[in-house]
Amino acid sequence: MGLPTFKEIHEQFINFIKGRHLVIFKAEFDLKFVNAELNRLNYPSTVSDICAEVTCAMELAKEKFGVKRISQDAACLRYGIDISARIKYSAELDASLCAQLFYKLLDDTVIPLKSTPQQNKHAPIKAISIPRALKIKRLVHTPNLTSVKIQSVKTLVSLLRTLPIKPTANLNED
């Protein structure tokens, strides 16, 4: 693929992290690999010795959410961080998501969701039936519905019409 080896870029890498605060999502895991590469080159220090501080964003997230395990994507979703660009593994995307997550974790004014929203991109879309109760004309004439509820139902029906669904009845009939 034409990418440089760690041996070829290790000096640039060391200069980049020297004296800096590194934030890594799964720090313990990642540092083992980087330190092993430094060791192969007979470099006398570890990443923790080279930089000023290493913070594990996963540990911060686990503490913040009171959980034993959490993935980067799950933590991002709790804060509404867009992960839709994740199609395949990308170190650059991981770093960007980790940075966004780190700032959210430190900002006490940002309140995360209590649980991770369900994400199932790979589930096949199934046709669903729309019950006759969703007929707009009948709902409009129901005396207990407020205009806000009527508008909400109209919006829902409009949304349902854009989905690949199979209605049980024609919504426009009386």
XYZ file of N, CA and C in Angstrom:
522
model
N 0.815 -1.198 0.000
C 0.000 0.000 0.000
C 0.854 1.256 0.000
N 2.134 1.102 0.168
C 3.003 2.263 0.121
C 3.083 3.057 1.406
N 2.565 2.524 2.502
C 2.628 3.233 3.775
C 4.001 3.020 4.410
N 4.509 4.025 5.110
C 5.827 3.873 5.738
C 5.771 2.911 6.926
N 6.897 2.309 7.224
C 6.987 1.442 8.397
C 7.214 2.307 9.628
N 7.006 1.709 10.806
C 7.240 2.444 12.041
C 8.707 2.856 12.132
N 9.579 1.972 11.680
C 11.015 2.280 11.706
C 11.309 3.550 10.907
N 10.614 3.718 9.789
C 10.838 4.888 8.925
C 10.308 6.185 9.542
N 9.296 6.106 10.367
C 8.675 7.336 10.900
C 8.843 7.505 12.405
N 9.540 6.591 13.052
C 9.580 6.621 14.520
C 10.152 7.924 15.072
N 11.136 8.505 14.405
C 11.697 9.769 14.910
C 10.663 10.899 14.837
N 9.922 10.957 13.737
C 8.856 11.965 13.609
C 7.794 11.739 14.685
N 7.445 10.481 14.894
C 6.443 10.132 15.895
C 6.897 10.573 17.287
N 8.135 10.258 17.627
C 8.669 10.617 18.947
C 8.680 12.132 19.125
N 9.109 12.850 18.100
C 9.115 14.319 18.183
C 7.701 14.879 18.310
N 6.742 14.220 17.667
C 5.353 14.675 17.717
C 4.759 14.511 19.115
N 5.055 13.399 19.786
C 4.437 13.147 21.098
C 5.260 13.680 22.266
N 6.491 14.044 22.025
C 7.388 14.466 23.111
C 6.787 15.636 23.889
N 6.609 15.418 25.192
C 6.104 16.467 26.072
C 4.627 16.783 25.922
N 3.912 16.014 25.118
C 2.485 16.276 24.874
C 1.594 15.394 25.739
N 0.332 15.775 25.781
C -0.700 14.987 26.463
C -1.371 14.131 25.398
N -1.222 12.814 25.491
C -1.857 11.909 24.536
C -3.176 11.414 25.105
N -4.191 11.404 24.274
C -5.477 10.826 24.650
C -5.711 9.671 23.686
N -5.838 8.485 24.239
C -6.005 7.271 23.439
C -7.236 6.562 23.977
N -8.099 6.056 23.081
C -9.320 5.438 23.597
C -9.006 4.192 24.422
N -8.256 3.289 23.888
C -7.922 2.051 24.598
C -6.421 2.067 24.853
N -5.986 2.960 25.721
C -4.567 3.281 25.901
C -3.713 2.062 26.234
N -4.115 1.271 27.200
C -3.288 0.128 27.606
C -3.022 -0.800 26.422
N -4.054 -1.077 25.652
C -3.951 -1.959 24.483
C -3.028 -1.355 23.423
N -3.280 -0.107 23.054
C -2.495 0.537 21.994
C -1.044 0.768 22.397
N -0.824 1.134 23.642
C 0.544 1.410 24.088
C 1.416 0.162 24.067
N 0.828 -1.009 24.287
C 1.600 -2.253 24.198
C 2.220 -2.395 22.811
N 1.438 -2.092 21.773
C 1.938 -2.222 20.406
C 3.011 -1.184 20.097
N 2.751 0.048 20.450
C 3.711 1.115 20.149
C 5.000 0.903 20.938
N 4.880 0.544 22.197
C 6.075 0.289 23.003
C 6.864 -0.909 22.475
N 6.173 -1.930 21.976
C 6.859 -3.084 21.381
C 7.650 -2.648 20.146
N 7.067 -1.752 19.342
C 7.783 -1.241 18.163
C 9.009 -0.433 18.576
N 8.865 0.400 19.595
C 10.015 1.170 20.095
C 11.101 0.225 20.615
N 10.688 -0.821 21.295
C 11.622 -1.809 21.828
C 12.374 -2.516 20.697
N 11.675 -2.863 19.610
C 12.318 -3.500 18.452
C 13.423 -2.622 17.869
N 13.238 -1.317 18.000
C 14.237 -0.368 17.483
C 15.292 -0.029 18.541
N 15.230 -0.748 19.661
C 16.148 -0.504 20.788
C 16.049 0.915 21.323
N 14.843 1.498 21.231
C 14.644 2.835 21.778
C 14.567 2.699 23.290
N 15.280 3.542 24.031
C 15.402 3.353 25.478
C 14.180 3.752 26.312
N 13.165 4.360 25.720
C 12.023 4.856 26.498
C 10.713 4.277 25.984
N 9.681 4.390 26.820
C 8.325 4.019 26.416
C 7.564 5.294 26.067
N 6.390 5.117 25.497
C 5.552 6.268 25.152
C 5.266 7.101 26.399
N 4.964 6.452 27.503
C 4.653 7.180 28.741
C 5.831 8.009 29.240
N 7.060 7.549 28.941
C 8.253 8.320 29.316
C 8.458 9.528 28.402
N 8.040 9.392 27.153
C 8.296 10.431 26.142
C 7.306 11.584 26.262
N 6.036 11.266 26.473
C 5.028 12.335 26.510
C 4.768 12.786 27.946
N 4.116 13.918 28.063
C 3.851 14.491 29.387
C 2.786 13.703 30.147
N 1.786 13.218 29.420
C 0.660 12.536 30.073
C -0.046 11.659 29.060
N -0.563 10.528 29.511
C -1.384 9.651 28.675
C -2.714 9.479 29.393
N -3.806 9.748 28.682
C -5.147 9.571 29.237
C -5.868 8.518 28.419
N -6.505 7.597 29.107
C -7.303 6.573 28.442
C -8.758 7.044 28.416
N -9.237 7.387 27.230
C -10.613 7.878 27.087
C -11.627 6.790 27.433
N -11.262 5.528 27.198
C -12.184 4.443 27.536
C -12.394 4.376 29.052
N -11.320 4.531 29.816
C -11.448 4.508 31.273
C -12.289 5.691 31.763
N -12.097 6.854 31.149
C -12.927 8.014 31.508
C -14.402 7.730 31.228
N -14.664 7.141 30.049
C -16.050 6.843 29.665
C -16.662 5.808 30.604
N -15.916 4.760 30.923
C -16.437 3.732 31.835
C -16.779 4.337 33.190
N -15.924 5.213 33.673
C -16.179 5.870 34.959
C -17.392 6.795 34.871
N -17.463 7.569 33.801
C -18.559 8.533 33.629
C -19.914 7.822 33.532
N -19.944 6.685 32.793
C -21.204 5.984 32.566
C -21.474 4.889 33.598
N -20.511 4.620 34.469
C -20.697 3.590 35.484
C -20.844 2.195 34.903
N -20.047 1.900 33.865
C -20.110 0.589 33.216
C -18.744 -0.086 33.283
N -18.745 -1.403 33.064
C -17.480 -2.148 33.086
C -16.809 -2.166 31.724
N -17.610 -2.105 30.658
C -17.061 -2.121 29.299
C -17.843 -1.142 28.437
N -17.133 -0.515 27.504
C -17.803 0.355 26.535
C -16.895 0.518 25.324
N -17.484 0.475 24.162
C -16.709 0.685 22.935
C -16.654 2.181 22.633
N -15.743 2.537 21.768
C -15.638 3.946 21.384
C -16.920 4.399 20.691
N -17.440 3.560 19.802
C -18.666 3.929 19.095
C -19.834 4.114 20.064
N -19.972 3.208 21.026
C -21.072 3.314 21.995
C -20.949 4.590 22.823
N -19.733 4.907 23.241
C -19.525 6.136 24.020
C -19.852 7.360 23.171
N -19.432 7.337 21.913
C -19.724 8.465 21.012
C -21.226 8.631 20.823
N -21.933 7.516 20.624
C -23.380 7.589 20.415
C -24.102 8.180 21.620
N -23.627 7.902 22.810
C -24.253 8.471 24.010
C -24.159 9.990 24.028
N -23.151 10.530 23.369
C -22.987 11.983 23.305
C -23.489 12.564 21.984
N -24.074 11.740 21.147
C -24.584 12.239 19.873
C -23.483 12.554 18.872
N -22.311 11.974 19.050
C -21.209 12.180 18.105
C -21.464 11.296 16.893
N -21.427 11.882 15.722
C -21.728 11.190 14.475
C -20.641 10.167 14.148
N -21.024 8.894 14.084
C -20.076 7.840 13.726
C -20.396 7.253 12.352
N -21.253 7.918 11.595
C -21.707 7.372 10.314
C -20.586 7.218 9.289
N -19.471 7.913 9.485
C -18.351 7.779 8.547
C -17.625 6.447 8.733
N -17.933 5.730 9.814
C -17.251 4.460 10.067
C -17.834 3.388 9.152
N -17.127 3.123 8.088
C -17.505 2.055 7.164
C -16.536 0.896 7.349
N -15.275 1.232 7.513
C -14.237 0.251 7.818
C -13.268 0.918 8.785
N -12.310 0.151 9.275
C -11.372 0.705 10.250
C -10.569 1.847 9.638
N -10.426 2.910 10.399
C -9.614 4.058 9.986
C -9.000 4.664 11.238
N -7.674 4.633 11.314
C -6.983 5.214 12.471
C -7.273 6.703 12.568
N -7.352 7.366 11.419
C -7.620 8.806 11.415
C -9.015 9.096 11.976
N -9.997 8.314 11.555
C -11.356 8.496 12.074
C -11.404 8.173 13.568
N -10.744 7.091 13.974
C -10.702 6.749 15.402
C -10.122 7.889 16.225
N -9.044 8.488 15.730
C -8.409 9.596 16.459
C -9.352 10.788 16.553
N -10.046 11.083 15.457
C -10.982 12.209 15.444
C -12.140 11.966 16.418
N -12.702 10.751 16.387
C -13.802 10.418 17.299
C -13.336 10.454 18.749
N -12.126 9.971 18.994
C -11.583 9.972 20.355
C -11.428 11.405 20.866
N -10.948 12.298 20.004
C -10.780 13.702 20.408
C -12.133 14.329 20.746
N -13.136 14.105 19.878
C -14.468 14.656 20.136
C -15.039 14.103 21.443
N -14.876 12.804 21.633
C -15.384 12.154 22.837
C -14.687 12.692 24.082
N -13.379 12.862 24.025
C -12.611 13.349 25.167
C -13.142 14.699 25.636
N -13.377 15.606 24.691
C -13.885 16.928 25.075
C -15.285 16.837 25.672
N -16.117 15.953 25.146
C -17.468 15.782 25.714
C -17.385 15.192 27.124
N -16.484 14.233 27.315
C -16.332 13.607 28.632
C -15.900 14.610 29.693
N -15.111 15.592 29.289
C -14.622 16.586 30.243
C -15.607 17.725 30.487
N -16.574 17.890 29.588
C -17.523 19.001 29.679
C -18.739 18.581 30.503
N -18.794 19.028 31.735
C -19.904 18.651 32.618
C -21.233 19.294 32.231
N -21.209 20.251 31.314
C -22.466 20.858 30.868
C -23.144 20.006 29.799
N -22.417 19.048 29.220
C -22.975 18.162 28.201
C -23.438 16.891 28.901
N -24.720 16.603 28.775
C -25.287 15.437 29.455
C -25.481 14.315 28.435
N -24.794 13.188 28.655
C -24.922 12.074 27.711
C -26.222 11.314 27.927
N -26.569 10.487 26.951
C -27.712 9.593 27.105
C -27.380 8.568 28.180
N -28.404 8.066 28.858
C -28.178 7.089 29.931
C -27.775 5.723 29.383
N -28.156 5.454 28.144
C -27.766 4.186 27.520
C -27.447 4.440 26.055
N -26.818 3.476 25.450
C -26.399 3.603 24.058
C -27.581 3.343 23.139
N -27.844 4.259 22.193
C -28.926 4.018 21.236
C -28.617 2.785 20.387
N -29.640 2.047 20.025
C -29.432 0.865 19.196
C -29.003 1.274 17.801
N -27.997 0.608 17.310
C -27.499 0.828 15.960
C -27.415 -0.531 15.295
N -28.253 -0.794 14.334
C -28.193 -2.064 13.624
C -28.276 -1.779 12.142
N -27.160 -1.315 11.590
C -27.129 -0.910 10.193
C -27.325 -2.088 9.248
N -27.014 -3.300 9.719
C -26.994 -4.441 8.825
C -28.291 -5.242 8.827
N -29.241 -4.866 9.635
C -30.506 -5.586 9.681
C -31.297 -5.292 8.413
N -31.865 -6.318 7.817
C -32.653 -6.071 6.608
C -33.899 -5.257 6.939
N -34.300 -4.419 6.008
C -35.503 -3.612 6.195
C -36.704 -4.502 5.926
N -37.590 -4.578 6.883
C -38.776 -5.415 6.747
C -39.981 -4.530 6.470
N -40.890 -5.055 5.671
C -42.140 -4.337 5.438
C -42.971 -4.412 6.712
N -43.577 -3.310 7.079
C -44.446 -3.302 8.252
C -45.831 -2.851 7.833
N -46.833 -3.343 8.548
C -48.179 -2.912 8.198
C -48.557 -1.657 8.945
N -49.339 -0.844 8.291
C -49.855 0.361 8.926
C -51.308 0.076 9.277
N -51.633 0.083 10.553
C -53.017 -0.196 10.930
C -53.977 0.872 10.404
N -55.204 0.467 10.232
C -56.220 1.390 9.711
C -56.372 2.608 10.610
N -55.999 2.509 11.883
C -56.139 3.630 12.814
C -55.290 4.821 12.400
N -54.332 4.639 11.537
C -53.488 5.749 11.122
C -54.052 6.519 9.927
N -55.274 6.251 9.559
C -55.871 7.007 8.463
C -56.025 8.458 8.888
N -55.453 9.346 8.150
C -55.456 10.764 8.523
C -56.873 11.308 8.652
N -57.737 11.013 7.715
C -59.072 11.613 7.746
C -59.831 11.217 9.011
N -59.715 9.991 9.431
C -60.398 9.573 10.658
C -59.786 10.255 11.871
N -58.483 10.380 11.908
C -57.821 11.004 13.048
C -58.175 12.481 13.163
N -58.291 13.153 12.048
C -58.604 14.580 12.071
C -59.982 14.803 12.678
N -60.896 13.872 12.453
C -62.255 14.040 12.954
C -62.453 13.473 14.358
N -61.418 12.943 14.977
C -61.523 12.431 16.344
C -61.508 13.621 17.288
N -62.539 13.823 18.103
C -62.658 15.031 18.919
C -61.588 15.199 19.998
N -60.983 14.136 20.504
C -60.019 14.259 21.601
C -58.605 14.638 21.158
N -58.347 14.698 19.876
C -56.992 15.007 19.416
C -56.775 16.513 19.323
N -55.688 16.970 19.883
C -55.336 18.388 19.757
C -54.666 18.600 18.413
N -54.527 19.847 18.012
C -53.892 20.138 16.725
C -52.441 19.679 16.712
N -51.767 19.715 17.868
C -50.374 19.253 17.934
C -50.311 17.754 17.686
N -51.241 17.006 18.305
C -51.265 15.562 18.094
C -51.605 15.241 16.645
N -52.538 15.982 16.076
C -52.915 15.759 14.682
C -51.712 16.003 13.779
N -50.986 17.093 14.016
C -49.810 17.392 13.202
C -48.748 16.310 13.379
N -48.604 15.808 14.605
C -47.632 14.742 14.862
C -47.991 13.486 14.086
N -49.266 13.149 14.081
C -49.713 11.968 13.351
C -49.516 12.171 11.854
N -49.842 13.362 11.352
C -49.640 13.643 9.929
C -48.164 13.518 9.567
N -47.299 14.017 10.435
C -45.860 13.917 10.195
C -45.422 12.461 10.192
N -45.940 11.674 11.142
C -45.607 10.258 11.207
C -46.057 9.547 9.939
N -47.270 9.807 9.516
C -47.790 9.159 8.318
C -46.969 9.568 7.098
N -46.590 10.839 7.013
C -45.749 11.286 5.898
C -44.418 10.552 5.908
N -43.846 10.388 7.086
C -42.585 9.666 7.211
C -42.762 8.210 6.809
N -43.835 7.596 7.287
C -44.085 6.193 6.956
C -44.238 5.995 5.452
N -44.807 6.970 4.773
C -44.986 6.862 3.323
C -43.656 6.857 2.579
N -42.595 7.392 3.198
C -41.289 7.411 2.531
C -40.516 6.117 2.757
N -40.970 5.272 3.680
C -40.271 4.030 3.991
C -40.751 2.912 3.079
N -39.900 1.894 2.881
C -40.312 0.756 2.053
C -41.262 -0.148 2.836
N -42.495 0.302 2.980
C -43.467 -0.441 3.780
C -44.631 -0.880 2.916
N -45.366 -1.808 3.441
C -46.515 -2.349 2.740
C -47.742 -2.064 3.589
N -48.513 -1.034 3.256
C -49.672 -0.701 4.089
C -50.756 -1.769 3.992
N -51.528 -1.925 5.073
C -52.641 -2.873 5.060
C -53.878 -2.238 4.447
N -53.881 -0.924 4.353
C -55.021 -0.216 3.773
C -54.517 1.049 3.110
N -55.279 1.548 2.170
C -54.919 2.793 1.504
C -55.190 3.940 2.469
N -54.184 4.746 2.757
C -54.340 5.827 3.732
C -55.222 6.958 3.233
N -55.477 7.017 1.965
C -56.270 8.118 1.426
C -57.747 7.776 1.298
N -58.096 6.531 1.563
C -59.516 6.189 1.436
C -60.295 6.614 2.671
N -61.598 6.790 2.521
C -62.460 7.192 3.650
C -62.827 6.037 4.509
